[in-house]
PDB file of C-alpha atoms and ligand atoms in Angstrom:
ATOM      1  CA  MET A 125      -3.351 -12.808  17.570  1.00  0.00           C
ATOM      2  CA  ARG A 126      -3.869 -11.381  13.771  1.00  0.00           C
ATOM      3  CA  HIS A 127      -0.735  -9.906  12.030  1.00  0.00           C
ATOM      4  CA  PHE A 128      -1.179  -7.957   8.771  1.00  0.00           C
ATOM      5  CA  LEU A 129       1.622  -9.082   7.107  1.00  0.00           C
ATOM      6  CA  ASP A 130       0.417  -9.456   3.665  1.00  0.00           C
ATOM      7  CA  ILE A 131      -2.576  -9.550   1.571  1.00  0.00           C
ATOM      8  CA  ASN A 132      -2.050 -13.317   0.423  1.00  0.00           C
ATOM      9  CA  LYS A 133      -1.747 -14.185   4.013  1.00  0.00           C
ATOM     10  CA  THR A 134      -5.064 -12.770   5.089  1.00  0.00           C
ATOM     11  CA  ASP A 135      -8.563 -14.802   4.611  1.00  0.00           C
ATOM     12  CA  PRO A 136     -10.482 -13.277   1.945  1.00  0.00           C
ATOM     13  CA  ALA A 137     -13.537 -13.243   4.162  1.00  0.00           C
ATOM     14  CA  ASP A 138     -11.677 -10.913   6.476  1.00  0.00           C
ATOM     15  CA  LEU A 139      -9.902  -8.378   3.858  1.00  0.00           C
ATOM     16  CA  ARG A 140     -13.788  -7.893   2.701  1.00  0.00           C
ATOM     17  CA  THR A 141     -14.749  -7.086   6.406  1.00  0.00           C
ATOM     18  CA  MET A 142     -11.843  -4.714   6.465  1.00  0.00           C
ATOM     19  CA  ILE A 143     -12.890  -2.970   3.362  1.00  0.00           C
ATOM     20  CA  ASP A 144     -16.472  -2.610   4.757  1.00  0.00           C
ATOM     21  CA  SER A 145     -15.823  -1.308   7.621  1.00  0.00           C
ATOM     22  CA  ALA A 146     -12.715   1.282   6.465  1.00  0.00           C
ATOM     23  CA  ALA A 147     -15.995   2.561   4.682  1.00  0.00           C
ATOM     24  CA  SER A 148     -18.618   2.496   7.480  1.00  0.00           C
ATOM     25  CA  MET A 149     -15.806   4.371   9.317  1.00  0.00           C
ATOM     26  CA  LYS A 150     -15.438   6.955   7.142  1.00  0.00           C
ATOM     27  CA  SER A 151     -19.150   7.787   6.398  1.00  0.00           C
ATOM     28  CA  ALA A 152     -19.878   7.864  10.047  1.00  0.00           C
ATOM     29  CA  ARG A 153     -16.567  10.764  10.185  1.00  0.00           C
ATOM     30  CA  ALA A 154     -18.101  12.765   7.405  1.00  0.00           C
ATOM     31  CA  GLY A 155     -17.887  16.174   7.751  1.00  0.00           C
ATOM     32  CA  ARG A 156     -16.357  16.141  11.061  1.00  0.00           C
ATOM     33  CA  PRO A 157     -12.600  17.760  12.084  1.00  0.00           C
ATOM     34  CA  LYS A 158      -9.697  15.670  11.499  1.00  0.00           C
ATOM     35  CA  GLY A 159      -8.764  15.333  15.280  1.00  0.00           C
ATOM     36  CA  ALA A 160     -12.610  14.532  16.444  1.00  0.00           C
ATOM     37  CA  PRO A 161     -12.731  11.273  18.455  1.00  0.00           C
ATOM     38  CA  ASP A 162     -14.943   8.450  16.852  1.00  0.00           C
ATOM     39  CA  ASP A 163     -18.041   7.714  18.495  1.00  0.00           C
ATOM     40  CA  ASP A 164     -16.881   4.544  19.649  1.00  0.00           C
ATOM     41  CA  GLN A 165     -13.352   4.062  20.984  1.00  0.00           C
ATOM     42  CA  PRO A 166     -11.809   0.796  20.593  1.00  0.00           C
ATOM     43  CA  LEU A 167      -8.611   1.645  20.966  1.00  0.00           C
ATOM     44  CA  LYS A 168      -9.093   3.217  24.350  1.00  0.00           C
ATOM     45  CA  ASP A 169      -5.951   2.534  26.491  1.00  0.00           C
ATOM     46  CA  ARG A 170      -4.238   0.767  23.884  1.00  0.00           C
ATOM     47  CA  MET A 171      -0.638   1.806  22.738  1.00  0.00           C
ATOM     48  CA  VAL A 172       0.720   1.683  19.253  1.00  0.00           C
ATOM     49  CA  ALA A 173       4.836   1.673  18.076  1.00  0.00           C
ATOM     50  CA  LEU A 174       4.864   2.641  14.624  1.00  0.00           C
ATOM     51  CA  ILE A 175       8.311   2.407  13.269  1.00  0.00           C
ATOM     52  CA  PHE A 176      10.058   3.538  10.083  1.00  0.00           C
ATOM     53  CA  GLU A 177      13.100   2.645   9.063  1.00  0.00           C
ATOM     54  CA  LYS A 178      12.236   4.279   5.417  1.00  0.00           C
ATOM     55  CA  PRO A 179      10.914   7.719   5.104  1.00  0.00           C
ATOM     56  CA  SER A 180       7.062   8.283   5.022  1.00  0.00           C
ATOM     57  CA  THR A 181       4.416  11.031   4.791  1.00  0.00           C
ATOM     58  CA  ARG A 182       1.102   9.232   4.453  1.00  0.00           C
ATOM     59  CA  THR A 183       2.027   5.989   6.229  1.00  0.00           C
ATOM     60  CA  ARG A 184       3.374   7.698   9.051  1.00  0.00           C
ATOM     61  CA  VAL A 185       0.274  10.718   9.557  1.00  0.00           C
ATOM     62  CA  SER A 186      -2.664   8.057   8.442  1.00  0.00           C
ATOM     63  CA  PHE A 187      -1.430   5.792  11.186  1.00  0.00           C
ATOM     64  CA  ASP A 188      -0.971   8.253  13.859  1.00  0.00           C
ATOM     65  CA  VAL A 189      -4.523   9.949  13.367  1.00  0.00           C
ATOM     66  CA  GLY A 190      -6.359   6.742  12.776  1.00  0.00           C
ATOM     67  CA  VAL A 191      -4.969   5.615  16.104  1.00  0.00           C
ATOM     68  CA  ARG A 192      -5.855   8.502  18.107  1.00  0.00           C
ATOM     69  CA  GLN A 193      -9.118   9.063  16.330  1.00  0.00           C
ATOM     70  CA  MET A 194      -9.943   5.172  18.099  1.00  0.00           C
ATOM     71  CA  GLY A 195      -8.920   6.631  21.084  1.00  0.00           C
ATOM     72  CA  GLY A 196      -5.266   5.035  21.441  1.00  0.00           C
ATOM     73  CA  GLN A 197      -1.888   6.481  21.747  1.00  0.00           C
ATOM     74  CA  THR A 198       1.100   6.174  19.514  1.00  0.00           C
ATOM     75  CA  MET A 199       4.654   6.473  19.568  1.00  0.00           C
ATOM     76  CA  VAL A 200       6.252   7.199  16.297  1.00  0.00           C
ATOM     77  CA  LEU A 201      10.197   5.339  16.124  1.00  0.00           C
ATOM     78  CA  THR A 202      12.690   5.734  13.500  1.00  0.00           C
ATOM     79  CA  GLY A 203      15.131   2.700  13.282  1.00  0.00           C
ATOM     80  CA  SER A 204      18.198   4.988  13.784  1.00  0.00           C
ATOM     81  CA  GLU A 205      16.825   6.309  16.766  1.00  0.00           C
ATOM     82  CA  MET A 206      16.202   2.350  18.051  1.00  0.00           C
ATOM     83  CA  GLN A 207      19.026  -0.077  19.180  1.00  0.00           C
ATOM     84  CA  LEU A 208      17.688  -1.947  15.862  1.00  0.00           C
ATOM     85  CA  GLY A 209      19.697  -0.151  13.918  1.00  0.00           C
ATOM     86  CA  HIS A 210      22.771  -0.418  16.426  1.00  0.00           C
ATOM     87  CA  GLY A 211      23.092  -4.420  16.550  1.00  0.00           C
ATOM     88  CA  GLU A 212      20.089  -5.664  18.658  1.00  0.00           C
ATOM     89  CA  THR A 213      18.428  -8.584  17.180  1.00  0.00           C
ATOM     90  CA  ILE A 214      14.827  -8.192  15.522  1.00  0.00           C
ATOM     91  CA  ALA A 215      13.825 -11.238  17.973  1.00  0.00           C
ATOM     92  CA  ASP A 216      14.469  -9.181  20.927  1.00  0.00           C
ATOM     93  CA  THR A 217      13.346  -5.817  19.976  1.00  0.00           C
ATOM     94  CA  ALA A 218       9.855  -7.394  19.240  1.00  0.00           C
ATOM     95  CA  ARG A 219       9.892  -9.208  22.760  1.00  0.00           C
ATOM     96  CA  VAL A 220      11.051  -5.918  24.295  1.00  0.00           C
ATOM     97  CA  LEU A 221       8.244  -4.329  22.228  1.00  0.00           C
ATOM     98  CA  SER A 222       5.650  -6.831  23.316  1.00  0.00           C
ATOM     99  CA  ARG A 223       6.251  -5.755  26.792  1.00  0.00           C
ATOM    100  CA  TYR A 224       5.405  -2.179  26.295  1.00  0.00           C
ATOM    101  CA  VAL A 225       2.742  -1.719  23.016  1.00  0.00           C
ATOM    102  CA  ASP A 226      -0.075  -3.337  22.263  1.00  0.00           C
ATOM    103  CA  LEU A 227       0.946  -3.767  18.209  1.00  0.00           C
ATOM    104  CA  ILE A 228       3.588  -2.508  16.480  1.00  0.00           C
ATOM    105  CA  MET A 229       3.702  -1.268  12.586  1.00  0.00           C
ATOM    106  CA  LEU A 230       6.560  -1.355  10.987  1.00  0.00           C
ATOM    107  CA  ARG A 231       8.165  -0.009   7.845  1.00  0.00           C
ATOM    108  CA  THR A 232      11.393  -1.446   6.421  1.00  0.00           C
ATOM    109  CA  PHE A 233      13.568  -2.419   3.616  1.00  0.00           C
ATOM    110  CA  GLU A 234      14.124  -6.091   3.863  1.00  0.00           C
ATOM    111  CA  GLU A 235      10.773  -8.521   4.369  1.00  0.00           C
ATOM    112  CA  ASP A 236      12.512 -10.811   6.233  1.00  0.00           C
ATOM    113  CA  VAL A 237      13.032  -7.937   9.090  1.00  0.00           C
ATOM    114  CA  LEU A 238       9.243  -7.785   8.990  1.00  0.00           C
ATOM    115  CA  LEU A 239       8.497 -11.745   9.497  1.00  0.00           C
ATOM    116  CA  GLU A 240      11.165 -11.987  12.479  1.00  0.00           C
ATOM    117  CA  MET A 241       9.485  -9.267  13.980  1.00  0.00           C
ATOM    118  CA  ALA A 242       5.990 -10.926  13.517  1.00  0.00           C
ATOM    119  CA  GLU A 243       7.094 -14.309  14.504  1.00  0.00           C
ATOM    120  CA  HIS A 244       8.582 -13.224  17.970  1.00  0.00           C
ATOM    121  CA  ALA A 245       6.241 -10.322  19.010  1.00  0.00           C
ATOM    122  CA  THR A 246       3.419 -11.364  21.089  1.00  0.00           C
ATOM    123  CA  VAL A 247       1.460  -8.539  19.969  1.00  0.00           C
ATOM    124  CA  PRO A 248      -0.091  -8.054  16.390  1.00  0.00           C
ATOM    125  CA  VAL A 249       2.799  -6.482  13.437  1.00  0.00           C
ATOM    126  CA  ILE A 250       1.385  -4.903  10.658  1.00  0.00           C
ATOM    127  CA  ASN A 251       3.616  -4.610   7.271  1.00  0.00           C
ATOM    128  CA  GLY A 252       3.749  -0.641   6.552  1.00  0.00           C
ATOM    129  CA  LEU A 253       5.859  -1.470   3.459  1.00  0.00           C
ATOM    130  CA  THR A 254       8.960  -3.441   2.700  1.00  0.00           C
ATOM    131  CA  ASN A 255      11.127  -3.621  -0.255  1.00  0.00           C
ATOM    132  CA  ARG A 256       8.619  -6.410  -1.505  1.00  0.00           C
ATOM    133  CA  THR A 257       5.129  -5.709  -0.732  1.00  0.00           C
ATOM    134  CA  HIS A 258       3.156  -2.595   0.668  1.00  0.00           C
ATOM    135  CA  PRO A 259      -0.672  -4.013   1.527  1.00  0.00           C
ATOM    136  CA  CYS A 260      -1.700  -1.083   3.328  1.00  0.00           C
ATOM    137  CA  GLN A 261      -2.001   1.023   0.571  1.00  0.00           C
ATOM    138  CA  ILE A 262      -3.956  -1.854  -1.668  1.00  0.00           C
ATOM    139  CA  MET A 263      -6.609  -2.251   1.006  1.00  0.00           C
ATOM    140  CA  ALA A 264      -6.876   1.790   0.565  1.00  0.00           C
ATOM    141  CA  ASP A 265      -6.712   1.252  -3.105  1.00  0.00           C
ATOM    142  CA  ILE A 266      -9.613  -1.395  -3.076  1.00  0.00           C
ATOM    143  CA  GLN A 267     -11.566   0.433  -1.116  1.00  0.00           C
ATOM    144  CA  THR A 268     -11.136   3.658  -2.872  1.00  0.00           C
ATOM    145  CA  TYR A 269     -12.305   1.739  -6.429  1.00  0.00           C
ATOM    146  CA  GLU A 270     -15.156   0.507  -4.749  1.00  0.00           C
ATOM    147  CA  GLU A 271     -16.346   3.890  -3.111  1.00  0.00           C
ATOM    148  CA  HIS A 272     -16.276   5.188  -6.941  1.00  0.00           C
ATOM    149  CA  ARG A 273     -17.222   2.312  -9.375  1.00  0.00           C
ATOM    150  CA  GLY A 274     -18.867  -0.306  -6.857  1.00  0.00           C
ATOM    151  CA  PRO A 275     -17.290  -4.259  -6.557  1.00  0.00           C
ATOM    152  CA  ILE A 276     -13.664  -4.633  -7.982  1.00  0.00           C
ATOM    153  CA  THR A 277     -14.246  -8.077  -8.464  1.00  0.00           C
ATOM    154  CA  GLY A 278     -14.195  -8.826 -12.522  1.00  0.00           C
ATOM    155  CA  LYS A 279     -12.468  -5.535 -13.393  1.00  0.00           C
ATOM    156  CA  LYS A 280      -9.392  -5.058 -15.438  1.00  0.00           C
ATOM    157  CA  VAL A 281      -6.677  -3.248 -13.453  1.00  0.00           C
ATOM    158  CA  THR A 282      -3.712  -2.359 -15.341  1.00  0.00           C
ATOM    159  CA  TRP A 283      -0.206  -1.434 -13.521  1.00  0.00           C
ATOM    160  CA  CYS A 284       2.075   0.741 -15.977  1.00  0.00           C
ATOM    161  CA  GLY A 285       5.622   1.360 -15.127  1.00  0.00           C
ATOM    162  CA  ASP A 286       7.772  -0.881 -12.314  1.00  0.00           C
ATOM    163  CA  GLY A 287       6.842  -4.065 -11.062  1.00  0.00           C
ATOM    164  CA  ASN A 288       7.718  -3.222  -7.673  1.00  0.00           C
ATOM    165  CA  ASN A 289       6.572  -3.510  -4.090  1.00  0.00           C
ATOM    166  CA  VAL A 290       3.065  -1.808  -4.613  1.00  0.00           C
ATOM    167  CA  PHE A 291       2.717  -3.656  -7.577  1.00  0.00           C
ATOM    168  CA  ALA A 292       3.389  -7.136  -5.874  1.00  0.00           C
ATOM    169  CA  SER A 293       0.402  -6.498  -3.255  1.00  0.00           C
ATOM    170  CA  PHE A 294      -1.883  -5.347  -6.194  1.00  0.00           C
ATOM    171  CA  ALA A 295      -1.329  -8.967  -7.530  1.00  0.00           C
ATOM    172  CA  HIS A 296      -2.180 -10.612  -4.184  1.00  0.00           C
ATOM    173  CA  ALA A 297      -5.242  -8.363  -4.057  1.00  0.00           C
ATOM    174  CA  ALA A 298      -6.160  -9.936  -7.706  1.00  0.00           C
ATOM    175  CA  GLY A 299      -5.938 -13.502  -6.201  1.00  0.00           C
ATOM    176  CA  GLN A 300      -7.973 -12.457  -3.125  1.00  0.00           C
ATOM    177  CA  PHE A 301     -10.636 -10.341  -4.697  1.00  0.00           C
ATOM    178  CA  GLY A 302     -10.707 -11.576  -7.920  1.00  0.00           C
ATOM    179  CA  PHE A 303      -9.876  -8.988 -10.667  1.00  0.00           C
ATOM    180  CA  ASP A 304      -7.727  -9.190 -13.534  1.00  0.00           C
ATOM    181  CA  LEU A 305      -4.417  -7.385 -13.639  1.00  0.00           C
ATOM    182  CA  THR A 306      -2.681  -6.439 -16.026  1.00  0.00           C
ATOM    183  CA  PHE A 307       1.528  -5.781 -16.247  1.00  0.00           C
ATOM    184  CA  ALA A 308       2.652  -3.255 -19.085  1.00  0.00           C
ATOM    185  CA  GLY A 309       6.428  -2.848 -18.484  1.00  0.00           C
ATOM    186  CA  PRO A 310      10.257  -2.918 -19.715  1.00  0.00           C
ATOM    187  CA  PRO A 311      10.696  -6.892 -19.176  1.00  0.00           C
ATOM    188  CA  THR A 312      14.110  -5.728 -17.412  1.00  0.00           C
ATOM    189  CA  LEU A 313      11.640  -4.238 -14.423  1.00  0.00           C
ATOM    190  CA  ASP A 314       9.211  -7.374 -14.323  1.00  0.00           C
ATOM    191  CA  PRO A 315       7.606  -8.090 -11.231  1.00  0.00           C
ATOM    192  CA  GLU A 316       8.967 -11.408  -9.573  1.00  0.00           C
ATOM    193  CA  ALA A 317       7.284 -14.523 -11.199  1.00  0.00           C
ATOM    194  CA  VAL A 318       5.884 -15.883  -7.812  1.00  0.00           C
ATOM    195  CA  PHE A 319       3.526 -12.915  -7.217  1.00  0.00           C
ATOM    196  CA  LEU A 320       1.878 -13.706 -10.401  1.00  0.00           C
ATOM    197  CA  ASP A 321       1.856 -17.212 -10.385  1.00  0.00           C
ATOM    198  CA  GLU A 322      -0.050 -16.897  -7.037  1.00  0.00           C
ATOM    199  CA  ALA A 323      -2.656 -14.860  -8.361  1.00  0.00           C
ATOM    200  CA  ARG A 324      -3.178 -16.783 -11.653  1.00  0.00           C
ATOM    201  CA  ALA A 325      -3.550 -19.919  -8.983  1.00  0.00           C
ATOM    202  CA  ARG A 326      -6.063 -18.127  -6.828  1.00  0.00           C
ATOM    203  CA  GLY A 327      -8.233 -17.858 -10.815  1.00  0.00           C
ATOM    204  CA  ALA A 328      -7.032 -14.157 -11.585  1.00  0.00           C
ATOM    205  CA  THR A 329      -6.155 -13.531 -14.821  1.00  0.00           C
ATOM    206  CA  VAL A 330      -2.796 -11.719 -15.038  1.00  0.00           C
ATOM    207  CA  THR A 331      -1.338 -10.628 -18.298  1.00  0.00           C
ATOM    208  CA  ILE A 332       2.194  -9.512 -19.110  1.00  0.00           C
ATOM    209  CA  GLU A 333       2.340  -6.905 -21.933  1.00  0.00           C
ATOM    210  CA  ARG A 334       5.119  -4.993 -23.274  1.00  0.00           C
ATOM    211  CA  ASP A 335       2.998  -2.329 -25.252  1.00  0.00           C
ATOM    212  CA  ALA A 336       1.384   0.060 -23.078  1.00  0.00           C
ATOM    213  CA  ALA A 337      -1.539   1.009 -25.453  1.00  0.00           C
ATOM    214  CA  ARG A 338      -2.535  -2.809 -25.426  1.00  0.00           C
ATOM    215  CA  ALA A 339      -2.345  -2.842 -21.915  1.00  0.00           C
ATOM    216  CA  VAL A 340      -4.485  -0.109 -20.898  1.00  0.00           C
ATOM    217  CA  ALA A 341      -7.620  -0.768 -23.815  1.00  0.00           C
ATOM    218  CA  GLY A 342     -10.544  -2.236 -21.595  1.00  0.00           C
ATOM    219  CA  ALA A 343      -9.267  -1.114 -18.077  1.00  0.00           C
ATOM    220  CA  ASP A 344     -11.256  -0.320 -15.326  1.00  0.00           C
ATOM    221  CA  LEU A 345      -8.300   1.355 -13.298  1.00  0.00           C
ATOM    222  CA  VAL A 346      -5.041   2.654 -14.471  1.00  0.00           C
ATOM    223  CA  VAL A 347      -2.292   2.637 -12.010  1.00  0.00           C
ATOM    224  CA  THR A 348       1.633   3.690 -11.676  1.00  0.00           C
ATOM    225  CA  ASP A 349       4.043   4.593  -9.424  1.00  0.00           C
ATOM    226  CA  THR A 350       7.362   6.567  -9.076  1.00  0.00           C
ATOM    227  CA  TRP A 351      10.228   5.277 -11.689  1.00  0.00           C
ATOM    228  CA  VAL A 352      12.820   5.788  -9.188  1.00  0.00           C
ATOM    229  CA  SER A 353      13.537   5.552  -5.182  1.00  0.00           C
ATOM    230  CA  MET A 354      15.758   8.302  -3.719  1.00  0.00           C
ATOM    231  CA  HIS A 355      18.364   6.052  -2.725  1.00  0.00           C
ATOM    232  CA  ASP A 356      18.629   5.628  -6.392  1.00  0.00           C
ATOM    233  CA  SER A 357      21.711   6.858  -8.387  1.00  0.00           C
ATOM    234  CA  GLN A 358      21.910   9.355 -10.984  1.00  0.00           C
ATOM    235  CA  THR A 359      23.084   6.674 -13.753  1.00  0.00           C
ATOM    236  CA  THR A 360      19.920   4.466 -12.041  1.00  0.00           C
ATOM    237  CA  ARG A 361      18.025   7.095 -12.467  1.00  0.00           C
ATOM    238  CA  GLU A 362      18.880   7.645 -16.361  1.00  0.00           C
ATOM    239  CA  ARG A 363      18.688   4.075 -17.218  1.00  0.00           C
ATOM    240  CA  ARG A 364      14.850   3.492 -15.445  1.00  0.00           C
ATOM    241  CA  HIS A 365      13.733   7.045 -16.988  1.00  0.00           C
ATOM    242  CA  ASN A 366      14.794   5.764 -20.658  1.00  0.00           C
ATOM    243  CA  GLN A 367      13.545   2.072 -20.193  1.00  0.00           C
ATOM    244  CA  LEU A 368      10.008   3.331 -18.711  1.00  0.00           C
ATOM    245  CA  ARG A 369       9.338   6.569 -20.768  1.00  0.00           C
ATOM    246  CA  PRO A 370       6.798   4.585 -23.044  1.00  0.00           C
ATOM    247  CA  TYR A 371       4.767   3.513 -20.086  1.00  0.00           C
ATOM    248  CA  GLN A 372       4.019   7.237 -18.870  1.00  0.00           C
ATOM    249  CA  VAL A 373       0.512   7.960 -18.181  1.00  0.00           C
ATOM    250  CA  ASP A 374      -0.784  10.888 -19.853  1.00  0.00           C
ATOM    251  CA  GLU A 375      -4.275  11.742 -21.401  1.00  0.00           C
ATOM    252  CA  ALA A 376      -3.482   9.736 -24.603  1.00  0.00           C
ATOM    253  CA  LEU A 377      -2.889   6.346 -22.534  1.00  0.00           C
ATOM    254  CA  MET A 378      -5.590   7.222 -20.672  1.00  0.00           C
ATOM    255  CA  ALA A 379      -7.825   7.634 -23.710  1.00  0.00           C
ATOM    256  CA  MET A 380      -7.294   4.049 -24.258  1.00  0.00           C
ATOM    257  CA  ALA A 381      -9.135   2.446 -21.337  1.00  0.00           C
ATOM    258  CA  ARG A 382     -12.617   2.583 -20.550  1.00  0.00           C
ATOM    259  CA  PRO A 383     -14.711   6.047 -20.498  1.00  0.00           C
ATOM    260  CA  ASP A 384     -15.256   5.695 -17.200  1.00  0.00           C
ATOM    261  CA  ALA A 385     -11.667   4.296 -15.738  1.00  0.00           C
ATOM    262  CA  LEU A 386     -10.116   5.788 -12.898  1.00  0.00           C
ATOM    263  CA  PHE A 387      -6.437   6.589 -12.302  1.00  0.00           C
ATOM    264  CA  MET A 388      -4.618   6.062  -8.949  1.00  0.00           C
ATOM    265  CA  HIS A 389      -0.684   6.866  -7.756  1.00  0.00           C
ATOM    266  CA  CYS A 390       0.164   5.770  -4.179  1.00  0.00           C
ATOM    267  CA  LEU A 391       2.207   9.064  -4.328  1.00  0.00           C
ATOM    268  CA  PRO A 392       4.403  10.434  -3.552  1.00  0.00           C
ATOM    269  CA  ALA A 393       4.186  11.310  -7.684  1.00  0.00           C
ATOM    270  CA  HIS A 394       7.070  12.821  -9.798  1.00  0.00           C
ATOM    271  CA  ARG A 395       4.700  14.735 -12.151  1.00  0.00           C
ATOM    272  CA  ASN A 396       5.239  14.414 -15.594  1.00  0.00           C
ATOM    273  CA  GLU A 397       7.679  11.384 -15.231  1.00  0.00           C
ATOM    274  CA  GLU A 398       5.389   8.364 -14.787  1.00  0.00           C
ATOM    275  CA  VAL A 399       2.181  10.706 -14.667  1.00  0.00           C
ATOM    276  CA  THR A 400       1.452  13.882 -16.381  1.00  0.00           C
ATOM    277  CA  ASP A 401       0.032  16.983 -14.642  1.00  0.00           C
ATOM    278  CA  ALA A 402      -3.217  16.429 -17.201  1.00  0.00           C
ATOM    279  CA  VAL A 403      -4.036  13.011 -15.801  1.00  0.00           C
ATOM    280  CA  MET A 404      -3.010  13.702 -11.686  1.00  0.00           C
ATOM    281  CA  ASP A 405      -5.272  16.575 -11.834  1.00  0.00           C
ATOM    282  CA  GLY A 406      -7.948  15.376 -14.370  1.00  0.00           C
ATOM    283  CA  PRO A 407     -11.808  13.821 -13.814  1.00  0.00           C
ATOM    284  CA  GLN A 408     -10.269  10.228 -13.729  1.00  0.00           C
ATOM    285  CA  SER A 409      -7.899  11.050 -11.150  1.00  0.00           C
ATOM    286  CA  VAL A 410      -8.809   9.406  -7.673  1.00  0.00           C
ATOM    287  CA  VAL A 411      -5.332   9.847  -6.114  1.00  0.00           C
ATOM    288  CA  PHE A 412      -6.084  12.288  -2.811  1.00  0.00           C
ATOM    289  CA  ASP A 413      -9.141   9.964  -1.900  1.00  0.00           C
ATOM    290  CA  GLU A 414      -6.612   7.017  -2.426  1.00  0.00           C
ATOM    291  CA  ALA A 415      -4.489   8.664   0.402  1.00  0.00           C
ATOM    292  CA  GLU A 416      -7.023   9.660   2.474  1.00  0.00           C
ATOM    293  CA  ASN A 417      -8.251   6.270   2.508  1.00  0.00           C
ATOM    294  CA  ARG A 418      -5.034   5.270   3.868  1.00  0.00           C
ATOM    295  CA  LEU A 419      -6.346   6.427   7.561  1.00  0.00           C
ATOM    296  CA  HIS A 420      -9.746   4.719   7.074  1.00  0.00           C
ATOM    297  CA  ALA A 421      -8.377   1.168   5.604  1.00  0.00           C
ATOM    298  CA  GLN A 422      -5.742   1.057   8.419  1.00  0.00           C
ATOM    299  CA  LYS A 423      -7.967   2.004  11.123  1.00  0.00           C
ATOM    300  CA  ALA A 424     -10.177  -1.293   9.554  1.00  0.00           C
ATOM    301  CA  VAL A 425      -6.951  -3.116   9.767  1.00  0.00           C
ATOM    302  CA  LEU A 426      -5.821  -2.137  13.311  1.00  0.00           C
ATOM    303  CA  ARG A 427      -9.028  -3.015  14.317  1.00  0.00           C
ATOM    304  CA  TRP A 428      -9.157  -6.666  13.073  1.00  0.00           C
ATOM    305  CA  CYS A 429      -5.580  -6.939  14.264  1.00  0.00           C
ATOM    306  CA  LEU A 430      -6.761  -6.079  17.908  1.00  0.00           C
ATOM    307  CA  GLY A 431     -10.225  -8.014  17.758  1.00  0.00           C
ATOM    308  CA  VAL A 432     -11.902  -4.744  18.637  1.00  0.00           C
TER     309      VAL A 432
HETATM  310  N1   CP B  75       2.096   5.983  -0.370  1.00  0.00           N
HETATM  311  C1   CP B  75       2.782   5.401   0.695  1.00  0.00           C
HETATM  312  O1   CP B  75       3.324   4.623   1.421  1.00  0.00           O
HETATM  313  O2   CP B  75       3.201   6.896   1.352  1.00  0.00           O
HETATM  314  P1   CP B  75       4.390   7.578   2.004  1.00  0.00           P
HETATM  315  O3   CP B  75       5.823   6.865   1.568  1.00  0.00           O
HETATM  316  O4   CP B  75       4.374   8.720   2.386  1.00  0.00           O
HETATM  317  O5   CP B  75       3.961   6.599   3.450  1.00  0.00           O
END
């Protein structure tokens, strides 16, 4: 049984297989209606539980559509609707769900909840985002970069903004796929050192840079993410905006990167905060390809987890 809990916990050869499989499945579906089934139906008769303790648009819809395209069925559950939110242990929930479904995808707050689910489930568990990491997003991002520019190995990726869970999975990917990663942000929002140390131990060059222009110089890919989460108070929002303003990705900053650099954002974006409209809608932006590739990349992850 294979869980997909994080990029650093997955063998690099398996990650490569999934990225290549995602690209093949995408091209095999080119031009078809979204609801049309894939030619092969590897998830026929499989039931997948999609559990969301936090809101989602892309993760929810892309997993649901992906399972259906591959012939499977889904049930979408929110934490508040389940006993999970009312005192039943994670371990018991994992044991019970494993009697009904073939795979569990979980979006939750605390990483420990995901790990406990995986420890006690007898079916594969996929990390659909925790407060620490977001591996499915970065699988889609790798697919997207390579679709446009070829292998990401040896390239320079610059992250502008908050050292959050999406950055953490980029750090995992830097170690596993062999690209250089620069973090540009204020010291108060640095990523956890463990993510940087592990990427370096695997041979990636990882740099912390306080000056956004220097960080972006020579970058093949520039990435940012929202500065605030929906749960942040007004005071927190104002403080983070003030700290992160120098790291806004605008046309002037993008011009510091390589001329063929791409721009990515996992979305949802707060336009004209972390990124300007001109960059979001500009020729270097691949944000909607990135969103689409959540579908294809996760289909590859599902197949890998189930061995089908
Ligand atoms: N990028 C991402 O995970 O989007 P959702 O929160 O809408 O799923």
